[in-house]
Amino acid sequence: MSESAGVDADALAGRFAQMFAALAGNIERVVRGKREKVELALVCLLAEGHLLVEDVPGVGKTTLARAISASIEAEWARIQFTPDLLPSDITGVSIFNQGTSAFEFHPGPIFANLAVADEINRGSPKTQSALLEVMEERRVTVEGTPHPVPRPFMVIATQNPVDMDGTYPLPEAQLDRFLMRISMGYPDHQAEVALLAGAPTGAMLDTMPPVLGREDLARMIDFAQRLHVAPPLFDYLVRVVAATRAHADLRLGASPRAGIALLRAARVRAAAAGRSYIVPEDVKALAVPVIAHRLIVTPEAELRGRSGADVVAEALGSVPTPQAAGV
Amino acid sequence: MTRYASLAVTACLAAVAGLAFHRVFGVGPVAPVAAVAAVVPTVLSGLLSGPRKSGDPWPLWISLVLTVVAWAGTVTGTVLRPALADGTLPRALRDGVLSSWKAILTTLLPAPAEPEYLVLVSVVVWLAAFASAELALRTSLRAAPCVPALGGWAVALPLGVDGPGSNLPLAAAAVALTAVLVLLRADGPGADGPGAGVAWRPLAAGVPAAAVLGALAFAAGPVVPVGARPYDPREQVQAPPPQQRDGVSPLDRVGGWLLRPGEVMFTVRSGRPEQQRLAVLDRFDGVTWSSTARFVPTGSRVPEGPRPGERHEVEQHITIRDLPGVWVPAPDRPRRVEGLPVAVDPESGALAAGRPLRPGQAYRVTSVVPEWTAEDLAAAALATDAEARAALDLPWGPGATEPPVQIAEFRRFAEAATRGAGSPIEKAALLAEYLRRYAAYDVTAPPGHGYRQLDYFLSEGRRGTPEHFATAYALLARTIGLPSRVVVGFRGGQRAGDTVQVRSGDVLVWPEIKFEDLGWIRFNPLPDSGRRSKEDDSVAAGETEQKLEQAQKAAASQQRGEGPGQNAEKGPREPAAGGGSPTPWWVFTSVAAAVLVIGYVLAVLLAPALRKRRRRTGPPAARITGAWHQALDHLADVGLSTARTLTAHEVARFGASSVGADAHGHLGPLADLVNHSRFAASHPDPRAADRAWEHSDAVGRLVTARAGRVRRLRRRLHPRSLTGRSGGERRPPAGRRRVRSPGG
């Protein structure tokens, strides 16, 4: 790339960063004290990935989805997973129209820009698997007819890590389709006080002005995925992913899809920082939320309190960065 | 162009290394061999370094094969041409490569310039030149092409450590050439490597500096206090076993020669008559005397023996006539023999030819003849070394189960003869004097020098030839503790024109006693009747012999004047104050330690400065990386060691926590710059590099303010200052803070 092209890319990256910051700031007006989580969710959105939020009820998972959709002029839908939820409740059904004497497809809630799959692990495996196609291929096939979902499209799934009775743990294939897994966590004291003292969240969401249009969002997504990646970083990224596969505490390491997801997310993070290139910090910052939920820890390691996040952190600590020599 | 200039220097380095063999063979034979062996492989490598159609250099194995073929052809056409002519080429080539070093190690230097020996020079220089040229062509290392030449030195120096001449000028030249090579291969500004062009500026300044460095090495070399006696591999080499060089001992021929005194043994042309040594016999087995000499081949030089205070050098041209056997006559201690291939016993200086001597063989021998004074001899104590102890042996005789009775009788005889003598010199002189008066000279006395014959000679016959007088003296001396041996030689002769004919009747046998520091001193127990001139034109006994006898008498009388027993065996003489005293070991140790300390301090202080200078040069990206490394070095001075798993911003955070918040204002932007230079698609501009160095220098100042100059200097003196950071992760010393990535 020529130097002028580099300057242009830097300028565009700066513009990207401004828009990203405005978006994050707008969402933070209602999701207070969670800037880092908000940014991770936006990274996930701009990387065209899906987000798994593992947390207790009432910490703002739905609010986050609504705030994002409001900020980008997008539609959102909420799907409450229960054991008797059917796949067609998600994807939609074809109903015979007596007037036209033809079957008409009635799209389900999954056809929103942001679909919140609340307590996804309460749905039956059959219902959970209804999400596999749409999460990966961004379309729903009903009765042999594919129906594409709108762009942007993002599934924000939640699950309660405390109450596990009557739940169906997500299979590996399902987990692998989530770009990131995060935990919202409780707000800190000041944020919670401000939450109580401020206006009701619901009312604010209704009046929240959009920051970006869908077209702007699509351009940001396209720009981020064209960011330059230096060859040593590919090598570094593969080494990090590969380091999990040989780890003694794991029954299943990270898949190549994990590496692809990490690279997409790192590109967005770099652009959000105003850079037209990614650096090792981007990879390190996103490795745990992107990789950890895809790993399956051995029962012995689990008994010792080890988690996938620990393994990823170890991998990061053992793989040399492709930094200038001497670091 | 740099590559070809480097080749010229590497060829010179290899040639200089080859010239270091001059202490083995002399300059004349070595110079052409070294020159050819240095130039041909260098030219060959240079030709093969040219680009092929593919643009790549030729593979190394092709160069290797071609250089081996070229060497075989060159050495066959030059050094081994005589072997090619007489059909012994394969054997000569094999011996030259595999065995010549052994032959050289067992040959006294200078070694004869035999073709088989010179093959070693050729192969060593060739290999050095080839390896240097390939290193210069295929690598960008600056000094590595000098290393093969050092290998040449490593072969030449041990082989020639005992040889004549000095390698100091060659070493100075090698130092200068090495400096020139390093300068020549220095990266010029903006150059990508040695092949990019000659760095004229450092070269213009550096070549005179290299010349000065070489001159300094030349001037300082002789005064550097190194070990006075360098390591000599010949001391570790077992000389070949002594050959049975002559079936008949010269001592056994003495009786026959005296009965036929007119045979001309050899002729001598010399300005000064000297007593000729023929054979040194130091072992007595109860029946006969024989030699324990371990002869080694020599080109022409004979190693130096004991150094007398006064001496004179004599040169003689000797032509063999009817002298049988392999023993080669020469005056006293020969130093150089030319014209006749000989082997020499380094201990005694006795010479022997490889084959029996033939009439007409001529050679020139240069000898050193000591001139002992009465003072030297009066103060002399008996030698006590291994050779002297062996020279006290009185074997019982072959097959004897009990000591012969004659030994006791000889001891009583000797004690009676030396009664009243105190010092060893007095005993030796008295014993000689006693024998001179006790027995008569008679050439018809039956030969033999076993216990029985000598018992007859001393008890009943009292007539004998020099064989009897000398061997009797030697045995009597051993009985009273004087280490002795017997020497067969010639004295006098008849003048015929400008030469002296030494005849069989001029044969002489004399005993010698070994004294501490003086070595072997000969004594003359022969009556005057046995050494008078027999004919008018005979040559009188030399001046040297007369001086020695007078000195012995004077020394003996001095001892007697002090009273018998009052000056019994003295210990070894104290070394004279001044010139002869060896420099104490601690002087060498102190000087060496001081040189090491100064060199170390200079190195640890200069290395970081040179490293920083190197980091500041190059394209902007390299300068930014250099600034980052410099900042890491600064952080190391506050005890912060980084792991390779950290990112630049993580290092910046940890650095700020160690140095202070102000540092983050510089480390953070510096991390951004280094990230951009490394990972961005666009290249950084020079201003970015300037900013990086400003940040790095600011970090250095903050570190100095934080750690203090004393602490920084102390850390600078640590050996790790010599190493750069580019080698990768470093292990921190105990107590040093180590920053690891969060998961590590």
GROMACS .gro file of N, CA, C and O in nm, chain A residues 294-326:
model
  132
  294ARG      N    1  -1.526  -2.152   2.369
  294ARG     CA    2  -1.522  -2.262   2.273
  294ARG      C    3  -1.443  -2.380   2.326
  294ARG      O    4  -1.436  -2.485   2.261
  295LEU      N    5  -1.377  -2.363   2.438
  295LEU     CA    6  -1.290  -2.467   2.492
  295LEU      C    7  -1.370  -2.556   2.588
  295LEU      O    8  -1.457  -2.508   2.660
  296ILE      N    9  -1.334  -2.685   2.590
  296ILE     CA   10  -1.398  -2.777   2.684
  296ILE      C   11  -1.290  -2.827   2.779
  296ILE      O   12  -1.193  -2.892   2.737
  297VAL      N   13  -1.306  -2.790   2.902
  297VAL     CA   14  -1.207  -2.823   3.004
  297VAL      C   15  -1.229  -2.966   3.052
  297VAL      O   16  -1.344  -3.012   3.061
  298THR      N   17  -1.124  -3.038   3.080
  298THR     CA   18  -1.136  -3.174   3.130
  298THR      C   19  -1.201  -3.172   3.269
  298THR      O   20  -1.186  -3.074   3.343
  299PRO      N   21  -1.269  -3.280   3.306
  299PRO     CA   22  -1.332  -3.281   3.439
  299PRO      C   23  -1.230  -3.260   3.551
  299PRO      O   24  -1.259  -3.192   3.650
  300GLU      N   25  -1.112  -3.319   3.535
  300GLU     CA   26  -1.011  -3.304   3.641
  300GLU      C   27  -0.972  -3.158   3.658
  300GLU      O   28  -0.960  -3.107   3.770
  301ALA      N   29  -0.951  -3.092   3.544
  301ALA     CA   30  -0.912  -2.951   3.553
  301ALA      C   31  -1.027  -2.867   3.609
  301ALA      O   32  -1.005  -2.770   3.682
  302GLU      N   33  -1.148  -2.906   3.573
  302GLU     CA   34  -1.265  -2.832   3.622
  302GLU      C   35  -1.273  -2.842   3.774
  302GLU      O   36  -1.308  -2.746   3.844
  303LEU      N   37  -1.241  -2.963   3.825
  303LEU     CA   38  -1.242  -2.981   3.970
  303LEU      C   39  -1.139  -2.893   4.037
  303LEU      O   40  -1.153  -2.852   4.152
  304ARG      N   41  -1.030  -2.870   3.964
  304ARG     CA   42  -0.926  -2.782   4.021
  304ARG      C   43  -0.961  -2.635   4.004
  304ARG      O   44  -0.880  -2.549   4.039
  305GLY      N   45  -1.076  -2.607   3.951
  305GLY     CA   46  -1.117  -2.468   3.936
  305GLY      C   47  -1.067  -2.402   3.811
  305GLY      O   48  -1.073  -2.279   3.798
  306ARG      N   49  -1.017  -2.480   3.718
  306ARG     CA   50  -0.964  -2.423   3.595
  306ARG      C   51  -1.078  -2.395   3.497
  306ARG      O   52  -1.178  -2.468   3.494
  307SER      N   53  -1.059  -2.291   3.419
  307SER     CA   54  -1.161  -2.256   3.321
  307SER      C   55  -1.093  -2.231   3.186
  307SER      O   56  -0.969  -2.224   3.177
  308GLY      N   57  -1.178  -2.217   3.086
  308GLY     CA   58  -1.124  -2.188   2.954
  308GLY      C   59  -1.049  -2.057   2.951
  308GLY      O   60  -0.948  -2.043   2.881
  309ALA      N   61  -1.098  -1.960   3.026
  309ALA     CA   62  -1.029  -1.830   3.030
  309ALA      C   63  -0.888  -1.844   3.085
  309ALA      O   64  -0.793  -1.779   3.037
  310ASP      N   65  -0.871  -1.933   3.185
  310ASP     CA   66  -0.737  -1.954   3.241
  310ASP      C   67  -0.644  -2.011   3.133
  310ASP      O   68  -0.527  -1.971   3.122
  311VAL      N   69  -0.698  -2.103   3.058
  311VAL     CA   70  -0.614  -2.167   2.955
  311VAL      C   71  -0.574  -2.066   2.848
  311VAL      O   72  -0.459  -2.061   2.804
  312VAL      N   73  -0.668  -1.984   2.807
  312VAL     CA   74  -0.636  -1.883   2.705
  312VAL      C   75  -0.531  -1.786   2.759
  312VAL      O   76  -0.436  -1.748   2.689
  313ALA      N   77  -0.545  -1.746   2.885
  313ALA     CA   78  -0.447  -1.656   2.944
  313ALA      C   79  -0.309  -1.720   2.947
  313ALA      O   80  -0.207  -1.654   2.921
  314GLU      N   81  -0.307  -1.850   2.976
  314GLU     CA   82  -0.178  -1.919   2.974
  314GLU      C   83  -0.119  -1.922   2.834
  314GLU      O   84   0.001  -1.905   2.815
  315ALA      N   85  -0.203  -1.946   2.737
  315ALA     CA   86  -0.154  -1.949   2.599
  315ALA      C   87  -0.096  -1.813   2.560
  315ALA      O   88   0.010  -1.804   2.499
  316LEU      N   89  -0.165  -1.707   2.600
  316LEU     CA   90  -0.112  -1.573   2.570
  316LEU      C   91   0.020  -1.548   2.640
  316LEU      O   92   0.106  -1.476   2.589
  317GLY      N   93   0.034  -1.607   2.755
  317GLY     CA   94   0.159  -1.587   2.831
  317GLY      C   95   0.272  -1.674   2.783
  317GLY      O   96   0.387  -1.656   2.827
  318SER      N   97   0.244  -1.767   2.696
  318SER     CA   98   0.351  -1.855   2.650
  318SER      C   99   0.391  -1.829   2.505
  318SER      O  100   0.498  -1.872   2.463
  319VAL      N  101   0.308  -1.761   2.430
  319VAL     CA  102   0.341  -1.737   2.288
  319VAL      C  103   0.405  -1.599   2.275
  319VAL      O  104   0.344  -1.499   2.315
  320PRO      N  105   0.527  -1.593   2.223
  320PRO     CA  106   0.592  -1.461   2.208
  320PRO      C  107   0.515  -1.375   2.109
  320PRO      O  108   0.465  -1.423   2.008
  321THR      N  109   0.506  -1.248   2.142
  321THR     CA  110   0.438  -1.157   2.051
  321THR      C  111   0.529  -1.127   1.932
  321THR      O  112   0.650  -1.128   1.945
  322PRO      N  113   0.468  -1.098   1.819
  322PRO     CA  114   0.550  -1.062   1.702
  322PRO      C  115   0.591  -0.916   1.711
  322PRO      O  116   0.583  -0.843   1.614
  323GLN      N  117   0.633  -0.878   1.827
  323GLN     CA  118   0.670  -0.739   1.850
  323GLN      C  119   0.812  -0.720   1.799
  323GLN      O  120   0.881  -0.816   1.765
  324ALA      N  121   0.855  -0.599   1.792
  324ALA     CA  122   0.994  -0.575   1.760
  324ALA      C  123   1.079  -0.655   1.856
  324ALA      O  124   1.047  -0.667   1.973
  325ALA      N  125   1.191  -0.712   1.803
  325ALA     CA  126   1.272  -0.803   1.883
  325ALA      C  127   1.312  -0.736   2.013
  325ALA      O  128   1.346  -0.619   2.018
  326GLY      N  129   1.311  -0.814   2.115
  326GLY     CA  130   1.354  -0.763   2.245
  326GLY      C  131   1.240  -0.741   2.339
  326GLY      O  132   1.261  -0.723   2.458
   0.00000   0.00000   0.00000
